[in-house]
PDB file of C-alpha atoms and ligand atoms in Angstrom:
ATOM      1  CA  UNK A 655      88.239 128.298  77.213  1.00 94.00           C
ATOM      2  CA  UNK A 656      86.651 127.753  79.901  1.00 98.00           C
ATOM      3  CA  UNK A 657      85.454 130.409  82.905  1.00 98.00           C
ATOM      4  CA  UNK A 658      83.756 130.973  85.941  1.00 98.00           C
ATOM      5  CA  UNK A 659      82.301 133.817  88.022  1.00 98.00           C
ATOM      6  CA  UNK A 660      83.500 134.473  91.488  1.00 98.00           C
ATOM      7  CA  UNK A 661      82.933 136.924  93.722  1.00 98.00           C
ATOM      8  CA  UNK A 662      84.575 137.950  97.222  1.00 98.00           C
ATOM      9  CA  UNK A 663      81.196 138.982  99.679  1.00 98.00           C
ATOM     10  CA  UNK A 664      81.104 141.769 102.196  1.00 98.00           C
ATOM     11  CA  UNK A 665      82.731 139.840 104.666  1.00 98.00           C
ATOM     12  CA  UNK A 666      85.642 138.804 102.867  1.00 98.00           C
ATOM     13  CA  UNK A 667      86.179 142.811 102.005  1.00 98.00           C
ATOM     14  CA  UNK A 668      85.213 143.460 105.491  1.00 98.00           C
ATOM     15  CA  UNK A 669      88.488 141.175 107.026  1.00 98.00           C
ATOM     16  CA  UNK A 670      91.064 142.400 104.573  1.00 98.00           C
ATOM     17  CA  UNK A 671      91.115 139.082 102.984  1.00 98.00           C
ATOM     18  CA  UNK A 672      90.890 140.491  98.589  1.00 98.00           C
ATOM     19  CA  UNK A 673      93.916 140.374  98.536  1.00 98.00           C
ATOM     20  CA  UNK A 674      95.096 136.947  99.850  1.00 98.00           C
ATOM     21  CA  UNK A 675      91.474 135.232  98.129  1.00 98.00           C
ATOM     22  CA  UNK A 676      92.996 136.519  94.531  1.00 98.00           C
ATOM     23  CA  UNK A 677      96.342 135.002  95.600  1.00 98.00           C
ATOM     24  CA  UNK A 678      95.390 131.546  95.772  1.00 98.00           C
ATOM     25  CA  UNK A 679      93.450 131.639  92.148  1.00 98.00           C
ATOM     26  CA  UNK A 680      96.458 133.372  90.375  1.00 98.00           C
ATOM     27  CA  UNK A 681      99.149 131.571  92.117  1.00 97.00           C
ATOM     28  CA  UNK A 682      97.426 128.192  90.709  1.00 97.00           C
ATOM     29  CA  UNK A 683      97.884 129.564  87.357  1.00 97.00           C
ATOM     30  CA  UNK A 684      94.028 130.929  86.178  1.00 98.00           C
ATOM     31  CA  UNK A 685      93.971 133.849  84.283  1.00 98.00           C
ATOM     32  CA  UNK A 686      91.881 136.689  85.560  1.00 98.00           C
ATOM     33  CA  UNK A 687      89.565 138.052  82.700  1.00 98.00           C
ATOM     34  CA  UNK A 688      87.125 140.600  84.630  1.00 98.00           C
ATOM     35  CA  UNK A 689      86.966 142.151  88.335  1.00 98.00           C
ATOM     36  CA  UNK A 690      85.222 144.899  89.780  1.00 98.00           C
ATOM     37  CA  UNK A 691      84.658 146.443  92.742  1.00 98.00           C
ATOM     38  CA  UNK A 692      80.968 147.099  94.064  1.00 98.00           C
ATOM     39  CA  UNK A 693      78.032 147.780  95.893  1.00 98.00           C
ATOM     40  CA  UNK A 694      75.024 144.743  94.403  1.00 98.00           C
ATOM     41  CA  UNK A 695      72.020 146.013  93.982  1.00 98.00           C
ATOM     42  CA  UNK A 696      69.055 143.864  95.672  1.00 98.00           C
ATOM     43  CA  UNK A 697      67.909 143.497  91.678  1.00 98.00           C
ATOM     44  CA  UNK A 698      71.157 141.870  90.916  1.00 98.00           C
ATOM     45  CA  UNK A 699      71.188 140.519  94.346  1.00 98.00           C
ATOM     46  CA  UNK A 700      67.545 138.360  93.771  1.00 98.00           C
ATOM     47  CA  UNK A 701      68.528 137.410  90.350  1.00 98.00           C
ATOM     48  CA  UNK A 702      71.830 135.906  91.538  1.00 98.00           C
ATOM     49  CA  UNK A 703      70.210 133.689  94.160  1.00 97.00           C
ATOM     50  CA  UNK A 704      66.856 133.167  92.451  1.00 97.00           C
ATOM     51  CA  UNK A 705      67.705 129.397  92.812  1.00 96.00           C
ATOM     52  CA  UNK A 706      67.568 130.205  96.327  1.00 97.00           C
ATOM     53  CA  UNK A 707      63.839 131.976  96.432  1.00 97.00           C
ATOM     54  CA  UNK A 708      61.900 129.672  98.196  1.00 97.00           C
ATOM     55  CA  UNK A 709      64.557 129.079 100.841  1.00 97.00           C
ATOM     56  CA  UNK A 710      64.219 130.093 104.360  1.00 97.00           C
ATOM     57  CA  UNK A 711      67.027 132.294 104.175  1.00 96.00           C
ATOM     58  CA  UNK A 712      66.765 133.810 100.754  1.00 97.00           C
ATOM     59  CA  UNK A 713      66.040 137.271 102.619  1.00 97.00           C
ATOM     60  CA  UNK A 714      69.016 137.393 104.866  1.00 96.00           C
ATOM     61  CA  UNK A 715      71.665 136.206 101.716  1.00 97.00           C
ATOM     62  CA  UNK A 716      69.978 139.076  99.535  1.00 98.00           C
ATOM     63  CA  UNK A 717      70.582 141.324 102.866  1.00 98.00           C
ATOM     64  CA  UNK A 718      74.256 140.240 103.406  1.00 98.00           C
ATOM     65  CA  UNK A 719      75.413 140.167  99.777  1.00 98.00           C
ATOM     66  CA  UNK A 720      73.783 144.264  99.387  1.00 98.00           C
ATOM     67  CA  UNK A 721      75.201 144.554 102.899  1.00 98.00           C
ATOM     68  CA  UNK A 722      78.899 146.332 101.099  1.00 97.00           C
ATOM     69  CA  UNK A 723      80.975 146.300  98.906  1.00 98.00           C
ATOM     70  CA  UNK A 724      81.653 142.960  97.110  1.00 98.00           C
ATOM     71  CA  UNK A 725      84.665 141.806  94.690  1.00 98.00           C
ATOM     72  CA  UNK A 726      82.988 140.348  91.278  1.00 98.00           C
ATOM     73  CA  UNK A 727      85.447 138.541  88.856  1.00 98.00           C
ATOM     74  CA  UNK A 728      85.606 136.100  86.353  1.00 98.00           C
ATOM     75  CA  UNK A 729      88.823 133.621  85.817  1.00 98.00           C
ATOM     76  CA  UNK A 730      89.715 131.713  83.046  1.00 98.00           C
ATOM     77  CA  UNK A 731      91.289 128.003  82.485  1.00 97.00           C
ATOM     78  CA  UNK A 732      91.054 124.290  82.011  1.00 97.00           C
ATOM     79  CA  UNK A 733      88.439 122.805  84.696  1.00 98.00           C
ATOM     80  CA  UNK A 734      88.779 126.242  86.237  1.00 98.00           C
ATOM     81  CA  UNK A 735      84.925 125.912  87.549  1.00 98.00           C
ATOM     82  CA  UNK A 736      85.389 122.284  89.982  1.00 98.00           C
ATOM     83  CA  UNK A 737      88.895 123.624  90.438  1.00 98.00           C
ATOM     84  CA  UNK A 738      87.559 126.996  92.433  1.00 98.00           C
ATOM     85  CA  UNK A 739      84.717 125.300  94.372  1.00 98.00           C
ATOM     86  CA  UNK A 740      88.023 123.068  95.391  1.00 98.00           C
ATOM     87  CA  UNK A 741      89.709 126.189  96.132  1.00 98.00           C
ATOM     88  CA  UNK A 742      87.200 127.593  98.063  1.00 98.00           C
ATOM     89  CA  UNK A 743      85.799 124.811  99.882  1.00 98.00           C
ATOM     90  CA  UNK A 744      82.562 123.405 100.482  1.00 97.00           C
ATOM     91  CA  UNK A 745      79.760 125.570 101.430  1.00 95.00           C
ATOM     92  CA  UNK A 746      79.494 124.952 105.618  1.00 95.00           C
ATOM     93  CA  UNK A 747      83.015 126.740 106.355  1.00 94.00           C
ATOM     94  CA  UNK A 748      82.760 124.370 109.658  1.00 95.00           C
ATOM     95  CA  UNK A 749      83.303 121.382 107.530  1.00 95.00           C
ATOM     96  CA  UNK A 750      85.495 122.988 104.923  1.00 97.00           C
ATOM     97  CA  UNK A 751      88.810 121.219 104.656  1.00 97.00           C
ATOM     98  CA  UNK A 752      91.798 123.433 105.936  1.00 97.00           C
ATOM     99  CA  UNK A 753      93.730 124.775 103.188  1.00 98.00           C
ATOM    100  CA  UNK A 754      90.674 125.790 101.412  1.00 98.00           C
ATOM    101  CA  UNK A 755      89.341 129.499 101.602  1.00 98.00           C
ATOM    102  CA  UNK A 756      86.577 128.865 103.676  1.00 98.00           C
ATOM    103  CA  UNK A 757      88.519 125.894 106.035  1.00 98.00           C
ATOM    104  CA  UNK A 758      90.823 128.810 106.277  1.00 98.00           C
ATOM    105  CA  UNK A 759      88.966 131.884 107.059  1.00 98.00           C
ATOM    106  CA  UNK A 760      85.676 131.170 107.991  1.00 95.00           C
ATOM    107  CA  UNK A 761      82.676 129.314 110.706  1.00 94.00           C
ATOM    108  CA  UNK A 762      79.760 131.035 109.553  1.00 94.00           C
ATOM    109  CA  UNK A 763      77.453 129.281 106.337  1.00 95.00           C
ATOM    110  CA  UNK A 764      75.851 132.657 105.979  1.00 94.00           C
ATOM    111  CA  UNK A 765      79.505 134.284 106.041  1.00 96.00           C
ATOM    112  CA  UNK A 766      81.602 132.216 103.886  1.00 97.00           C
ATOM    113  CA  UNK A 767      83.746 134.952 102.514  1.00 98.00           C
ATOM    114  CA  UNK A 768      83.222 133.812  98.484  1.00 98.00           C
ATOM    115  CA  UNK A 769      80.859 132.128  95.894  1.00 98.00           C
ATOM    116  CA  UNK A 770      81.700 130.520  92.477  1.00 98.00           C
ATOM    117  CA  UNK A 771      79.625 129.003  90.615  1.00 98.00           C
ATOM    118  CA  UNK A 772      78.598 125.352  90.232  1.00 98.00           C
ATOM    119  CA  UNK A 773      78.610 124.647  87.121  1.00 98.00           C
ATOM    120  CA  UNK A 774      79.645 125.306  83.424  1.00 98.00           C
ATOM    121  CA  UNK A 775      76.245 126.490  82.814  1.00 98.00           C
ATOM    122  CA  UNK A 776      75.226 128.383  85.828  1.00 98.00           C
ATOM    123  CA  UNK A 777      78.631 130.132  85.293  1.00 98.00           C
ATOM    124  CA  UNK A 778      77.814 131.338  81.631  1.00 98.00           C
ATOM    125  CA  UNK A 779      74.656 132.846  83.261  1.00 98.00           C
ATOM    126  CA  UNK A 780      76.249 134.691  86.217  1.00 98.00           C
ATOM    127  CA  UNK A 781      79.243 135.894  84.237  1.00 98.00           C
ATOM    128  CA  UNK A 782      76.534 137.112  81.987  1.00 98.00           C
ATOM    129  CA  UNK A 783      74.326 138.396  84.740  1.00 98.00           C
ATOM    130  CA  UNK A 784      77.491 140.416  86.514  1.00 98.00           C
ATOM    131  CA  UNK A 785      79.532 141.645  83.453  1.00 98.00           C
ATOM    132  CA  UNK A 786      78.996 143.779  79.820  1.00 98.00           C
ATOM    133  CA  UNK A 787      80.256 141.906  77.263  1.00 97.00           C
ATOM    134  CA  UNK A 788      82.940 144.864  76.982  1.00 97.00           C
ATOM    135  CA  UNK A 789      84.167 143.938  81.042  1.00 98.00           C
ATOM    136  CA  UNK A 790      85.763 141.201  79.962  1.00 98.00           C
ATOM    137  CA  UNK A 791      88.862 140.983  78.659  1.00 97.00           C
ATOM    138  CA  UNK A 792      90.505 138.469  76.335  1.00 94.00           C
ATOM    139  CA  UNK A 793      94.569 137.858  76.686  1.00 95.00           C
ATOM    140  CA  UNK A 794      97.476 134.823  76.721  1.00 91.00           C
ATOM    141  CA  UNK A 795      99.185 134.876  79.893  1.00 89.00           C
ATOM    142  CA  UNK A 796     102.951 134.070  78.577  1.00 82.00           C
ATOM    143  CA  UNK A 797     104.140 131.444  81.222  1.00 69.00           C
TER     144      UNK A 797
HETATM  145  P1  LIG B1074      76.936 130.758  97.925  1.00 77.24           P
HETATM  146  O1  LIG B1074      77.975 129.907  97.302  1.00 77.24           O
HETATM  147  O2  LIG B1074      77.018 132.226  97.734  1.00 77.24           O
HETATM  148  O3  LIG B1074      75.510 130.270  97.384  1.00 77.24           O
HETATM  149  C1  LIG B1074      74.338 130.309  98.161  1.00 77.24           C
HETATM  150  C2  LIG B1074      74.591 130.749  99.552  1.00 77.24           C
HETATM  151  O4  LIG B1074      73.558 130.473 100.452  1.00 77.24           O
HETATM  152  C3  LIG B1074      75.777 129.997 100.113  1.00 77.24           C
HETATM  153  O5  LIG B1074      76.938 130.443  99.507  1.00 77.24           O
HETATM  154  C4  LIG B1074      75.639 130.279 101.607  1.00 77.24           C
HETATM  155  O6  LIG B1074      76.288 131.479 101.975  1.00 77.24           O
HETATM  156  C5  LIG B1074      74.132 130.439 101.734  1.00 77.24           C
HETATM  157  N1  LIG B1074      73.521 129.345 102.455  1.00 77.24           N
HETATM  158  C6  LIG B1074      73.440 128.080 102.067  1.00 77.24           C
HETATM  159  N2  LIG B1074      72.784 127.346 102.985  1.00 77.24           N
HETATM  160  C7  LIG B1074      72.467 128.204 103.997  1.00 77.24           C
HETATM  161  C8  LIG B1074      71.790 128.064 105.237  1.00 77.24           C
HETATM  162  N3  LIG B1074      71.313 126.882 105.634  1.00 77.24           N
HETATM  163  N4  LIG B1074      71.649 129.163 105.995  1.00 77.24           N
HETATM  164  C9  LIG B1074      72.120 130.359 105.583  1.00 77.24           C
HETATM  165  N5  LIG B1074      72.765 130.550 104.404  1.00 77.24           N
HETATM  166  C10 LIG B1074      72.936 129.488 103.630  1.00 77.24           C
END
């Protein structure tokens, strides 16, 4: 089945928004398979956005994301990886459609409250980069 890797930043944790972010993910009927709550190492940190190096702002996202405490989790279901990126909405909160996370909550690209990963693939490496093998746990929701 498939699964992707989300995780609430500092300034999601900072507003008091965990609670309402997991909301919308189980309340469209994903299955939650791994979360933890954390402080990111800049290690872990540089390897998540190693993408990013070359950027101009690869400094200041390694900063932010080490910056406190972040929510790291991993949800499970059919198309669950384009479904979250629709969830959360597109990357410039300012242009993020209302009813998304970020349309929501947010008006700041460098603050945009979660990531989830793009893709399939970059998902098996992040879930893989963020979680033992033993984090995650297996189960059938009975709906
Ligand atoms: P995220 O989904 O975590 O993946 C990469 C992050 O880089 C992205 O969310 C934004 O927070 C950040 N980002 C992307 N573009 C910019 C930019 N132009 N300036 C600052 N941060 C950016």
């Amino acid at each position: 089945m498939e699964r992707t890797f989300l995780a609430i930043k500092p300034d999601g944790v900072q507003r008091g928004l965990v609670g309402e972010i997991i909301r919308r993910f189980e309340t469209k009927g994903f299955t939650l398979v791994a979360l933890k709550f954390m402080k990111v190492s800049k290690e872990l940190a540089e390897q998540h956005y190693d993408v990013h190096r070359e950027r101009p702002f690869f400094a200041g996202l390694v900063e932010f994301i080490t910056s406190g405490p972040v929510v790291a989790m991993v949800w499970e279901g059919e198309g669950v990886v384009a479904s979250a990126r629709k969830i959360i909405g597109a990357t410039n909160p300012l242009t993020s459609e209302p009813g998304t996370i970020r349309g929501d909550f947010g008006i700041s690209i460098g603050r945009n409250l979660i990531h989830g990963s793009d893709a399939i693939e970059t998902a098996q490496r992040e879930i893989a980069l963020w979680f033992k093998d033993d984090e995650l746990v297996s189960w059938q929701p009975h709906l």
